[in-house]
């Protein structure tokens, strides 16, 4: 969430460019989403100012936990999911911060655990070079284990709260975690008891081999870039099989592909909206695609397919495998030109340009075929694109019995159909 | 802020022991304070669960930035000051987090920069031993410099926001900080522009030699434990002289002693309130005093003075000098027994037990004599003790022309009479 997923949104939309710093703006969006009974607000995180961030408002410039904490006060049912890096945080601080949000929101928090691959960020944290991809994931695994163990360090009923008897907590139900691993040494316990949902919902977004392994082991939601139904279906099947092989119930892991809906009252109007957004973006979407696939922008020709061999030849590639692989696959399977790819692949995610019916059809197909358990909406422009979705697409999905008329539970975990964490201490 | 500064508050007060986890509780307190036109809400921070924290609700169990971010949404004028450690954070993350709060609150944030001296905390951050006192302050100096430089990395007017012309920011007004110091290497710039108040107000609480040096150099507010008027006056004079020697205007540094008002409709009623709170606290206040002065609790006798020689003999002492020195001074100058000291020294801060007039008299004396530029209210029990203060003491201070009838500015900095930061990049 920011001024919109589309890089031209800030110039196309009504409202000031400074809205991305304004709490009223975020509150309006959260309330529209909550009125429509969407499950959660999901915020990204950016730990450096890149050159690109001087060209337009930056998704993630504000600390997402700060924004979501403010939204905890102005909403009551919608989930609040913050992205936060396992590469540049201390696990105790992060566990406590998310647990605090979970308490104040009465069990509506989620944590999207990401590894960070941006050299601009490393320069802000005294790290000369970033660890290569697999090493980042090794660290992420240990980090996630520590955070979850801290979240479970108070068992249910540990907070007694007996004022008359003077018994605040039951020490027998509060456990240090005594973690001493390769990268972290953390004694615990956390400063906070379990929240109404046990602990924040654990979200991950890795699509590489290591990313999938981590997700299968611990994620409850997986956010993924999938541009074709077949690829999404395969990805979901693979992830759930891995989870099952580790003794988990595959239903405990929900796979949510990202989707960029560009909705119009007619297809022509939707295409016009996209063309206007594109006009304001200039070549920014092309530059972003080049970075995502790891080649210079000069290697891309709008009227030719992606240079797949050149992409594969880049052995230094250290960024998100999910985005790169989705773009390559779409190119190879459908023979798209870069121009066509940009149309279908909105900033790396599936883009659907059309009427509310078109979008509802696409979502329904993915959902009913088992390619998706739901979707992460990447709204083109905020709040207008969200209103087009909630006013147009949501009612159609409800008619088809595919979307909730109201929240079914009080916590994010309940609303997502996820089970509470076990009531046992978990030492990593 | 929590369930109250007094360790017996959680049992004495109305309301559940779990209120310290409840956003409604914090919102109520902030609104009472804002209705009375108090300048700010000031939250502490606790990075570990100690045994004591299983005996009563913990001031600072929740991440203070999370609580204050939520309060940014439910208040509009009051300042929001978060304590956060220079020992266990990354300066880039902290600078961005506080700047985010400052943006969303439209210029109402403050940062109380503390060094952390609790071994329980070190165990949660993979640090076998804590750096000794002076080394912590060396790190704090560099940390504060980096944070302030990041806050100033966007100059005024850097965010252009010209949608028609497609000019979002002026790169000539956004500067990397290129800090490469003994402990931190941070390139910058920050992800965020300056806020309506420039950047968060900088608060510090050090009373040792190194703490005073740091405060004189960079603090805008100094929070201090002072138990006698003479000591407070000396402290303030010393700090302002140090600031002046460094080329600062002494008015740019506001000294706020902590005060614990225990207010009753009569003196007897106030004493009864204190006795009831004490009864619920048991020996907890005595234990806390022993920790604060660095001796075993068995060395304290309620009917004798503090064992000053034993306290001075503890060369291993590595905690707050301010609390220890205030208690020692009160003992030496007034010959108090430990019992009397506990009565006057509420959790380390000056305690005044009496009517609203008594409290107003004490505050007026300190303020008009130049011993204090204001006070940090440490409320015995929340929210009841705050209401006693705002209903009883605030109107008396207004009658005497000593307290504002309304906020005078839009930002915390304006309301405190502090000047905006210079519009120049500051490289540490």
Short mmCIF file of N, CA and C in Angstrom, two decimals, chain A residues 7 52 56 117 282-302 304-308 310-314 316-321 323-325 327-328 331 337-339 341-342 345-348:
data_model
loop_
_atom_site.label_atom_id
_atom_site.label_comp_id
_atom_site.label_asym_id
_atom_site.label_seq_id
_atom_site.Cartn_x
_atom_site.Cartn_y
_atom_site.Cartn_z
N UNK A 7 3.38 2.37 -11.06
CA UNK A 7 4.37 3.42 -10.85
C UNK A 7 3.89 4.79 -11.33
N UNK A 52 15.37 5.53 -7.38
CA UNK A 52 13.99 5.40 -7.83
C UNK A 52 13.02 6.06 -6.84
N UNK A 56 9.28 8.93 -7.22
CA UNK A 56 7.86 8.79 -6.89
C UNK A 56 7.73 8.35 -5.43
N UNK A 117 17.59 -8.31 -0.06
CA UNK A 117 18.64 -8.54 -1.06
C UNK A 117 19.10 -7.25 -1.73
N UNK A 282 5.90 6.54 -17.63
CA UNK A 282 7.03 6.62 -18.55
C UNK A 282 7.68 5.26 -18.69
N UNK A 283 9.02 5.20 -18.63
CA UNK A 283 9.69 3.90 -18.80
C UNK A 283 9.96 3.21 -17.46
N UNK A 284 9.33 3.71 -16.38
CA UNK A 284 9.66 3.19 -15.05
C UNK A 284 9.33 1.70 -14.91
N UNK A 285 8.23 1.28 -15.54
CA UNK A 285 7.87 -0.14 -15.40
C UNK A 285 8.90 -1.02 -16.11
N UNK A 286 9.42 -0.50 -17.24
CA UNK A 286 10.43 -1.25 -17.99
C UNK A 286 11.73 -1.36 -17.17
N UNK A 287 12.10 -0.26 -16.53
CA UNK A 287 13.31 -0.26 -15.70
C UNK A 287 13.15 -1.25 -14.54
N UNK A 288 11.97 -1.25 -13.96
CA UNK A 288 11.72 -2.16 -12.84
C UNK A 288 11.81 -3.62 -13.30
N UNK A 289 11.25 -3.90 -14.47
CA UNK A 289 11.32 -5.27 -14.99
C UNK A 289 12.77 -5.69 -15.20
N UNK A 290 13.58 -4.77 -15.74
CA UNK A 290 15.00 -5.09 -15.99
C UNK A 290 15.70 -5.47 -14.69
N UNK A 291 15.44 -4.68 -13.62
CA UNK A 291 16.04 -4.98 -12.32
C UNK A 291 15.54 -6.35 -11.81
N UNK A 292 14.26 -6.57 -11.98
CA UNK A 292 13.66 -7.81 -11.47
C UNK A 292 14.25 -9.07 -12.13
N UNK A 293 14.60 -8.96 -13.43
CA UNK A 293 15.14 -10.15 -14.10
C UNK A 293 16.67 -10.12 -14.17
N UNK A 294 17.26 -9.03 -13.68
CA UNK A 294 18.72 -9.00 -13.55
C UNK A 294 19.49 -8.76 -14.84
N UNK A 295 18.95 -7.92 -15.73
CA UNK A 295 19.70 -7.53 -16.94
C UNK A 295 19.62 -6.01 -17.08
N UNK A 296 20.54 -5.40 -17.85
CA UNK A 296 20.42 -3.95 -18.06
C UNK A 296 19.18 -3.62 -18.88
N UNK A 297 18.63 -2.43 -18.64
CA UNK A 297 17.40 -2.06 -19.34
C UNK A 297 17.66 -1.99 -20.84
N UNK A 298 18.88 -1.73 -21.23
CA UNK A 298 19.20 -1.66 -22.67
C UNK A 298 19.06 -3.02 -23.35
N UNK A 299 19.02 -4.08 -22.55
CA UNK A 299 18.88 -5.41 -23.14
C UNK A 299 17.43 -5.78 -23.43
N UNK A 300 16.51 -4.87 -23.06
CA UNK A 300 15.09 -5.16 -23.27
C UNK A 300 14.57 -4.38 -24.48
N UNK A 301 13.83 -5.08 -25.32
CA UNK A 301 13.20 -4.46 -26.49
C UNK A 301 11.70 -4.72 -26.36
N UNK A 302 10.93 -3.62 -26.36
CA UNK A 302 9.49 -3.76 -26.11
C UNK A 302 8.83 -4.74 -27.07
N UNK A 304 10.20 -7.38 -28.58
CA UNK A 304 10.78 -8.73 -28.61
C UNK A 304 10.57 -9.40 -27.26
N UNK A 305 10.68 -10.71 -27.20
CA UNK A 305 10.56 -11.39 -25.89
C UNK A 305 11.73 -11.04 -24.98
N UNK A 306 11.59 -11.33 -23.71
CA UNK A 306 12.70 -11.17 -22.75
C UNK A 306 13.92 -11.96 -23.24
N UNK A 307 15.12 -11.45 -23.05
CA UNK A 307 16.33 -12.19 -23.43
C UNK A 307 16.62 -13.29 -22.41
N UNK A 308 15.94 -14.42 -22.57
CA UNK A 308 15.96 -15.46 -21.54
C UNK A 308 17.37 -16.03 -21.32
N UNK A 310 20.25 -14.53 -21.74
CA UNK A 310 21.03 -13.54 -21.00
C UNK A 310 20.65 -13.56 -19.51
N UNK A 311 19.37 -13.68 -19.25
CA UNK A 311 18.88 -13.74 -17.87
C UNK A 311 19.46 -14.96 -17.16
N UNK A 312 19.43 -16.09 -17.85
CA UNK A 312 19.94 -17.33 -17.25
C UNK A 312 21.45 -17.28 -17.06
N UNK A 313 22.11 -16.49 -17.92
CA UNK A 313 23.58 -16.43 -17.86
C UNK A 313 24.07 -15.59 -16.68
N UNK A 314 23.17 -14.86 -16.04
CA UNK A 314 23.57 -13.98 -14.92
C UNK A 314 23.74 -14.81 -13.65
N UNK A 316 25.40 -14.01 -11.13
CA UNK A 316 25.52 -13.14 -9.95
C UNK A 316 24.14 -12.82 -9.35
N UNK A 317 23.07 -13.27 -10.00
CA UNK A 317 21.73 -12.89 -9.57
C UNK A 317 21.51 -13.24 -8.11
N UNK A 318 21.10 -12.24 -7.33
CA UNK A 318 21.02 -12.43 -5.87
C UNK A 318 19.69 -11.90 -5.32
N UNK A 319 18.73 -11.64 -6.22
CA UNK A 319 17.47 -11.04 -5.80
C UNK A 319 16.36 -12.10 -5.77
N UNK A 320 15.12 -11.66 -5.81
CA UNK A 320 13.98 -12.57 -5.68
C UNK A 320 13.88 -13.52 -6.87
N UNK A 321 13.93 -14.82 -6.61
CA UNK A 321 13.77 -15.79 -7.68
C UNK A 321 12.33 -15.82 -8.19
N UNK A 323 10.02 -13.46 -8.71
CA UNK A 323 9.68 -12.50 -9.77
C UNK A 323 10.36 -12.89 -11.09
N UNK A 324 11.64 -13.22 -10.99
CA UNK A 324 12.39 -13.54 -12.21
C UNK A 324 11.79 -14.76 -12.90
N UNK A 325 11.56 -15.80 -12.12
CA UNK A 325 11.10 -17.05 -12.73
C UNK A 325 9.70 -16.90 -13.34
N UNK A 327 8.42 -14.22 -14.70
CA UNK A 327 8.51 -13.49 -15.97
C UNK A 327 9.10 -14.38 -17.06
N UNK A 328 10.11 -15.15 -16.70
CA UNK A 328 10.73 -16.05 -17.69
C UNK A 328 9.74 -17.10 -18.16
N UNK A 331 7.20 -15.72 -20.52
CA UNK A 331 7.83 -15.48 -21.82
C UNK A 331 7.95 -16.79 -22.60
N UNK A 337 5.96 -10.73 -26.11
CA UNK A 337 6.97 -9.67 -26.20
C UNK A 337 7.06 -8.98 -24.83
N UNK A 338 8.10 -8.17 -24.66
CA UNK A 338 8.24 -7.43 -23.40
C UNK A 338 7.02 -6.53 -23.18
N UNK A 339 6.53 -5.93 -24.26
CA UNK A 339 5.35 -5.07 -24.15
C UNK A 339 4.14 -5.87 -23.64
N UNK A 341 4.32 -8.69 -22.06
CA UNK A 341 4.64 -9.16 -20.71
C UNK A 341 4.31 -8.08 -19.68
N UNK A 342 4.70 -6.84 -19.98
CA UNK A 342 4.42 -5.75 -19.04
C UNK A 342 2.91 -5.60 -18.83
N UNK A 345 2.01 -8.69 -16.60
CA UNK A 345 2.84 -8.90 -15.41
C UNK A 345 3.01 -7.56 -14.71
N UNK A 346 2.02 -7.21 -13.91
CA UNK A 346 2.00 -5.87 -13.31
C UNK A 346 3.00 -5.75 -12.18
N UNK A 347 4.14 -5.20 -12.48
CA UNK A 347 5.18 -5.07 -11.45
C UNK A 347 5.60 -6.41 -10.89
N UNK A 348 5.48 -7.47 -11.71
CA UNK A 348 5.91 -8.80 -11.28
C UNK A 348 4.77 -9.73 -10.94
#
